[in-house]
Amino acid sequence: MDLTYTPEEEDFRARLREWLRGVLPSLPPKPSPDDWPGRRTYDLGWQRMLYDAGYGDVHWGSSPTLRLIFLEETEKAGAPYVGANFVGLLHAGPTIAAEGTEEQRARWLPPILRGEQVWCQGFSEPDAGSDLAALRTRAWRDGDDYVVSGSKIWTSHAEVADWCELLVRTDPDAPKHRGISWLAMPMDTPGITVRPLRTLAGSAEFAEVFLDEVRVPVANRVGDENDGWRVTMVTLSFERGTAFVGEVVACRRVLVELAREARKNGRWDDPVLRRRLGRLNAEFRALWRLTQWNVSEAEASGGVPGVGGSVFKLRYSHARQDLYDTAADVLGPDALDLDRPWVLDRLSSLSYTIAAGTSQIQHTIVAERILGLPRGR
Ligand SMILES: Cc1cc2nc3c(=O)[nH]c(=O)nc-3n(C[C@H](O)[C@H](O)[C@H](O)COP(=O)(O)OP(=O)(O)OC[C@H]3O[C@@H](n4cnc5c(N)ncnc54)[C@H](O)[C@@H]3O)c2cc1C
């Protein structure tokens, strides 16, 4: 493990900082959180700027260390995050880059990198979340197409997506992990109905997606037929690897803001609160080191993040909830006012121990794959 940066990496950091300083003041104002078409335009526009400046493929085209530096510096500078490009840049893109054919890479990766297309993730189903391999959305071969019927749920950004990375069951008779295929589905295909779901925090960031005899060309399958589970594991390791780097930087900034607010409103006199802030500070520093460790491990293993991402995801999601619960303590009665800073973040932090694999599932992964404990039944 090597946690130091080379002169080339420090040079990359310096050039990026300089570019961000010049370009960020020219960005248009951020659209409101519920304006999804506006957010799509904004997020794609930012990706286009990154692409034009040579940073478009940093999420999977460069080394894990450069990716870490990129995410750290963009967050520190207050640059936009990937937003609606989350699936394209952090899930589907890296998966296609690793598992797609030459033709598929040439077809799908450039539009993602140029900020032209939004992707969504059609994995979960009403009865297949933690037990994702239980998914039942069915795909039959009919000539050069699959005919897909079933339903997906919690599909983030489905309403504004052009493409969906879709898991389907292509062999219902095979053991459940062996009958799944990974398809790229255009979201404007006839037979797709998107029904938005409203969250506790009031936003409609995900949706149910109903599929009624949707025709998807066989050429849109990534990986072999019935080998989709292995392809999916590549996707999920990216999701749990470096996807939250920018957020750790942001959480460390929130901690400083909380301490300032507590000093202003008198809560700083409470030694219990001060202790909580101190403990959280140590926790996020440790999470940052863990991130660097994971990146260093990924670097050593050819760029693909390993199961260390599960340790990070587990610890981070709880630390994030703790952070915003502490924010509520700092705010006092104002913690009920949705217009105050941190209040919506507190509500959305509840989803962190569910999304991208629940904490219970991460515990199982850590127990079985890192600690080598016997497999559960
Ligand atoms: C903000 C957010 C965004 C999301 N975006 C997407 C998306 O874009 N695309 C997509 O496909 N999905 C998405 N999801 C869905 C997410 O992947 C699932 O919610 C998650 O995998 C859990 O599945 P579930 O909701 O069906 O819960 P369940 O699997 O039903 O779990 C219910 C409870 O049982 C526990 N449990 C289940 N099985 C076990 C077990 N074997 N051992 C111990 N405990 C267990 C769980 O930990 C949990 O506490 C999103 C979720 C959230 C919250």
XYZ file of C-alpha atoms and ligand atoms in Angstrom:
430
model
C 0.000 0.000 0.000
C 1.320 3.461 -0.912
C -0.556 6.549 0.310
C 1.860 9.138 -1.106
C 1.348 11.015 -4.377
C 3.885 11.037 -7.213
C 5.102 14.356 -8.737
C 2.920 13.597 -11.823
C -0.144 13.166 -9.610
C 0.597 16.419 -7.763
C 0.996 18.117 -11.139
C -2.413 16.782 -12.201
C -3.870 18.228 -8.981
C -2.304 21.650 -9.553
C -3.530 21.857 -13.167
C -7.031 20.761 -12.165
C -7.188 23.375 -9.379
C -6.145 26.070 -11.819
C -8.749 24.995 -14.374
C -11.510 24.867 -11.733
C -10.609 28.369 -10.521
C -11.068 29.693 -14.032
C -14.173 27.810 -15.065
C -16.453 27.605 -12.008
C -17.474 31.295 -11.958
C -18.851 30.880 -15.503
C -21.327 28.109 -14.572
C -25.057 28.894 -14.815
C -27.069 28.913 -11.556
C -27.970 25.462 -10.213
C -31.546 24.392 -11.022
C -33.901 23.610 -8.126
C -33.624 20.040 -6.767
C -37.027 19.089 -8.195
C -36.426 20.458 -11.689
C -35.240 17.198 -13.260
C -35.122 18.363 -16.894
C -33.160 21.426 -15.662
C -30.847 19.197 -13.618
C -30.319 16.938 -16.614
C -29.262 19.916 -18.764
C -27.030 21.305 -16.010
C -25.322 17.995 -15.221
C -24.792 17.115 -18.884
C -23.436 20.631 -19.486
C -20.880 20.212 -16.701
C -19.821 16.834 -18.080
C -19.347 18.458 -21.498
C -17.073 21.096 -19.949
C -15.036 18.364 -18.274
C -14.823 16.474 -21.548
C -13.657 19.524 -23.486
C -10.981 20.164 -20.856
C -9.724 16.565 -21.019
C -11.265 15.340 -17.748
C -14.305 13.585 -19.252
C -13.091 10.038 -18.743
C -11.514 10.479 -15.338
C -13.994 8.064 -13.714
C -12.845 5.011 -15.589
C -10.217 6.083 -18.104
C -7.579 7.133 -15.580
C -5.881 5.548 -12.596
C -7.774 5.221 -9.304
C -5.383 7.748 -7.721
C -6.075 10.419 -10.362
C -9.786 9.713 -9.867
C -9.389 10.239 -6.135
C -7.552 13.527 -6.674
C -10.176 14.631 -9.191
C -13.073 13.911 -6.815
C -11.297 15.557 -3.893
C -10.402 18.729 -5.758
C -13.739 19.185 -7.537
C -15.614 18.828 -4.242
C -13.266 21.200 -2.415
C -13.696 23.781 -5.157
C -17.509 23.484 -4.958
C -17.826 22.076 -8.500
C -20.976 20.137 -9.475
C -21.005 16.412 -8.745
C -21.947 13.818 -11.376
C -25.673 14.209 -10.550
C -27.890 12.727 -13.269
C -24.759 11.263 -14.886
C -24.242 9.004 -11.868
C -25.212 5.735 -13.563
C -23.579 6.562 -16.893
C -20.277 7.672 -15.392
C -20.036 5.458 -12.332
C -21.955 2.262 -13.151
C -22.834 1.584 -16.770
C -19.803 3.319 -18.283
C -17.169 1.465 -16.251
C -19.053 -1.807 -16.795
C -19.218 -1.347 -20.569
C -15.568 -0.270 -20.558
C -14.613 -3.468 -18.715
C -17.052 -5.977 -20.210
C -18.367 -4.561 -23.500
C -17.163 -5.432 -26.988
C -15.097 -2.982 -29.004
C -18.249 -2.020 -30.921
C -20.297 -1.502 -27.754
C -17.594 0.658 -26.216
C -17.438 2.800 -29.360
C -21.226 3.131 -29.418
C -22.046 3.957 -25.796
C -18.990 5.406 -24.098
C -18.352 8.570 -26.183
C -21.908 9.961 -25.698
C -21.629 9.394 -21.935
C -18.251 11.106 -21.844
C -19.400 14.021 -24.015
C -22.368 14.643 -21.705
C -24.997 13.717 -24.271
C -26.831 10.821 -22.660
C -28.189 9.969 -19.219
C -28.366 6.355 -18.032
C -30.444 4.791 -15.282
C -30.088 1.500 -13.419
C -32.903 -1.060 -13.751
C -31.717 -3.683 -11.281
C -34.081 -3.773 -8.251
C -37.579 -5.209 -8.438
C -40.372 -5.239 -5.851
C -39.282 -8.730 -4.726
C -35.606 -8.512 -5.627
C -33.574 -5.895 -3.750
C -31.010 -7.377 -1.370
C -31.654 -10.709 -3.031
C -31.067 -9.181 -6.466
C -30.527 -12.567 -8.099
C -34.218 -13.328 -7.419
C -35.184 -10.869 -10.167
C -38.030 -11.997 -12.403
C -38.182 -9.526 -15.282
C -38.246 -11.963 -18.165
C -36.554 -11.728 -21.582
C -37.409 -14.137 -24.407
C -35.390 -14.393 -27.618
C -37.386 -13.495 -30.729
C -35.122 -13.292 -33.765
C -32.546 -10.557 -33.214
C -34.420 -9.121 -30.232
C -35.172 -9.927 -26.629
C -38.793 -9.314 -25.675
C -38.770 -8.031 -22.107
C -41.679 -7.978 -19.640
C -41.674 -7.227 -15.920
C -41.160 -4.297 -13.593
C -38.328 -2.458 -11.885
C -38.414 -0.192 -8.842
C -36.289 2.566 -7.265
C -34.881 3.396 -10.708
C -33.022 6.654 -10.063
C -33.284 9.336 -12.797
C -35.529 7.078 -14.946
C -37.655 10.029 -15.980
C -34.790 11.838 -17.683
C -32.758 8.839 -18.827
C -31.959 7.904 -22.431
C -30.677 4.420 -21.576
C -31.178 1.863 -18.861
C -28.703 -0.781 -17.710
C -31.228 -3.556 -17.276
C -30.995 -6.951 -15.609
C -33.315 -9.588 -17.054
C -33.878 -13.302 -16.592
C -32.989 -15.102 -19.794
C -33.061 -18.655 -18.376
C -35.765 -19.269 -15.760
C -34.700 -22.913 -15.324
C -31.056 -22.219 -14.440
C -29.932 -21.643 -10.809
C -30.909 -18.059 -10.040
C -27.432 -16.510 -10.371
C -26.851 -18.197 -13.723
C -29.950 -17.206 -15.706
C -29.459 -13.417 -15.761
C -28.316 -11.153 -18.618
C -27.229 -7.478 -18.671
C -28.901 -5.370 -21.379
C -28.675 -1.753 -22.493
C -32.249 -0.622 -23.115
C -33.160 2.650 -24.891
C -35.721 4.386 -22.654
C -37.829 5.552 -25.617
C -38.664 1.983 -26.704
C -42.430 1.295 -26.937
C -43.789 -0.647 -23.939
C -41.922 1.283 -21.195
C -43.958 3.159 -18.567
C -42.169 5.289 -15.949
C -44.081 6.171 -12.763
C -42.185 8.566 -10.445
C -41.981 7.814 -6.697
C -41.836 10.640 -4.158
C -39.340 10.281 -1.305
C -39.566 11.287 2.364
C -37.528 14.385 1.448
C -40.182 15.387 -1.116
C -38.199 14.818 -4.303
C -39.104 12.415 -7.109
C -35.613 11.192 -7.874
C -36.575 7.624 -8.632
C -39.409 5.754 -10.269
C -41.122 2.481 -10.942
C -40.500 1.258 -14.485
C -43.000 -1.117 -16.094
C -41.928 -3.148 -19.106
C -44.561 -4.623 -21.392
C -43.105 -6.660 -24.251
C -40.260 -4.200 -24.793
C -38.028 -5.212 -27.707
C -34.307 -4.863 -26.977
C -31.820 -5.952 -29.669
C -29.661 -8.931 -28.741
C -26.715 -6.764 -29.842
C -27.423 -4.619 -26.723
C -26.424 -7.424 -24.371
C -23.159 -6.817 -22.510
C -21.383 -10.062 -21.650
C -22.645 -13.511 -22.558
C -26.247 -14.602 -22.273
C -26.890 -15.804 -18.697
C -23.549 -14.350 -17.529
C -25.167 -11.111 -16.343
C -24.569 -11.808 -12.654
C -20.810 -11.689 -13.097
C -21.140 -8.495 -15.162
C -23.340 -7.044 -12.411
C -20.699 -7.719 -9.769
C -18.317 -5.544 -11.809
C -20.927 -2.756 -11.754
C -21.542 -3.051 -8.022
C -17.867 -3.060 -7.101
C -17.553 0.314 -8.853
C -20.627 1.589 -7.040
C -19.134 0.705 -3.655
C -15.573 1.648 -4.576
C -14.915 5.314 -5.226
C -18.465 6.560 -5.784
C -18.630 8.359 -2.416
C -15.219 10.057 -2.390
C -16.567 13.560 -3.027
C -19.166 13.097 -0.321
C -16.554 12.363 2.343
C -14.855 15.646 1.474
C -18.247 17.380 1.688
C -19.032 15.782 5.070
C -15.746 17.036 6.481
C -16.710 20.541 5.361
C -20.162 20.197 6.960
C -18.482 19.268 10.252
C -16.560 22.555 10.246
C -19.768 24.443 9.414
C -21.575 22.685 12.268
C -18.856 23.673 14.730
C -19.156 27.308 13.540
C -22.944 27.256 13.855
C -22.704 25.720 17.344
C -20.352 28.488 18.424
C -22.792 31.076 17.069
C -25.946 29.701 18.675
C -24.450 28.728 22.051
C -24.633 24.929 21.594
C -20.829 24.783 21.697
C -21.011 25.042 25.518
C -22.456 21.514 25.582
C -19.511 19.127 26.169
C -21.511 16.146 24.861
C -22.040 17.885 21.525
C -18.373 18.886 21.331
C -17.383 15.284 21.970
C -19.721 14.075 19.197
C -18.242 16.568 16.754
C -14.723 15.487 17.739
C -15.568 11.805 17.314
C -17.165 12.467 13.908
C -14.104 14.408 12.845
C -11.940 11.390 13.710
C -14.409 9.097 11.917
C -14.339 11.076 8.654
C -10.561 11.383 8.770
C -10.394 7.611 9.127
C -12.867 7.200 6.254
C -10.667 9.376 4.094
C -7.663 7.168 4.902
C -9.770 4.077 4.185
C -10.669 5.574 0.813
C -6.999 6.111 0.028
C -6.270 2.551 1.117
C -9.031 1.192 -1.161
C -7.721 3.269 -4.049
C -4.209 2.038 -3.433
C -5.479 -1.563 -3.411
C -7.423 -0.960 -6.641
C -4.284 0.509 -8.194
C -2.386 -2.651 -7.291
C -5.074 -4.925 -8.740
C -5.402 -3.328 -12.174
C -7.955 -0.617 -11.408
C -11.032 -2.591 -10.312
C -12.119 -1.746 -6.738
C -12.323 -4.740 -4.384
C -14.454 -5.699 -1.389
C -12.829 -2.928 0.696
C -15.588 -0.811 -0.861
C -18.083 -2.695 1.307
C -16.196 -1.806 4.492
C -16.179 1.810 3.394
C -19.853 1.865 2.369
C -20.920 0.295 5.651
C -19.003 2.680 7.861
C -19.626 5.769 5.736
C -23.400 5.405 5.502
C -23.705 5.219 9.300
C -21.238 8.075 9.842
C -23.266 10.215 7.433
C -26.464 9.555 9.378
C -24.650 10.356 12.611
C -23.357 13.600 11.098
C -26.810 14.843 10.156
C -28.349 13.700 13.463
C -25.661 15.823 15.108
C -26.628 18.669 12.776
C -30.173 18.362 14.125
C -28.788 18.696 17.662
C -26.927 21.834 16.636
C -30.031 23.289 15.000
C -32.379 22.507 17.917
C -36.046 23.196 17.037
C -34.953 24.557 13.620
C -34.199 20.952 12.649
C -37.900 20.713 11.760
C -37.635 23.557 9.241
C -37.100 22.033 5.784
C -35.633 25.297 4.492
C -32.715 25.218 6.956
C -29.417 23.816 5.747
C -28.773 20.131 6.548
C -32.447 19.269 7.225
C -33.149 17.710 3.810
C -29.704 16.109 3.904
C -30.684 14.498 7.184
C -33.799 12.984 5.621
C -31.942 11.749 2.548
C -29.127 10.317 4.700
C -31.627 7.680 5.848
C -31.447 6.129 2.393
C -27.684 5.578 2.599
C -27.921 2.398 4.662
C -30.324 0.981 2.022
C -29.113 2.165 -1.398
C -26.304 0.246 -3.169
C -26.733 -2.713 -0.812
C -28.124 -2.443 2.731
C -25.889 -2.432 5.802
C -26.953 -5.977 6.656
C -25.799 -7.135 3.216
C -22.489 -5.243 3.586
C -21.987 -6.965 6.972
C -22.448 -10.318 5.275
C -19.963 -9.426 2.519
C -17.377 -8.289 5.066
C -17.947 -11.396 7.199
C -17.713 -13.871 4.351
C -15.278 -12.316 1.896
C -12.901 -10.415 4.169
C -13.059 -12.222 7.496
C -13.576 -15.632 5.889
C -16.411 -16.596 8.228
C -18.644 -19.519 7.191
C -21.325 -18.642 4.631
C -24.868 -18.134 5.941
C -27.722 -20.229 4.594
C -31.809 6.382 -2.729
C -31.920 5.045 -3.399
C -31.635 4.949 -4.746
C -31.741 3.719 -5.381
N -31.486 3.675 -6.736
C -31.640 2.504 -7.382
C -31.476 2.454 -8.793
O -31.191 3.464 -9.452
N -31.641 1.278 -9.416
C -31.950 0.131 -8.735
O -32.060 -0.921 -9.362
N -32.154 0.144 -7.381
C -31.999 1.304 -6.703
N -32.211 1.346 -5.341
C -32.680 0.141 -4.660
C -31.698 -0.483 -3.682
O -30.641 -1.145 -4.358
C -32.516 -1.450 -2.786
O -33.428 -0.667 -2.049
C -31.658 -2.243 -1.865
O -30.871 -3.163 -2.569
C -32.489 -2.988 -0.815
O -33.495 -3.744 -1.394
P -35.006 -3.635 -0.908
O -35.388 -2.185 -0.855
O -35.814 -4.535 -1.751
O -35.024 -4.169 0.599
P -35.058 -5.688 1.041
O -34.060 -6.467 0.299
O -36.466 -6.150 1.022
O -34.559 -5.581 2.544
C -35.438 -5.237 3.640
C -34.639 -5.403 4.931
O -34.263 -6.786 5.110
C -32.850 -6.896 5.269
N -32.359 -8.108 4.601
C -32.715 -8.551 3.378
N -32.023 -9.697 3.076
C -31.205 -9.926 4.120
C -30.222 -10.944 4.414
N -29.943 -11.916 3.561
N -29.574 -10.871 5.600
C -29.823 -9.889 6.486
N -30.738 -8.908 6.264
C -31.414 -8.911 5.106
C -32.283 -5.656 4.575
O -30.993 -5.344 5.063
C -33.321 -4.604 4.924
O -33.093 -4.104 6.215
C -32.129 2.568 -4.665
C -32.413 2.655 -3.282
C -32.327 3.882 -2.669
C -32.660 3.947 -1.191
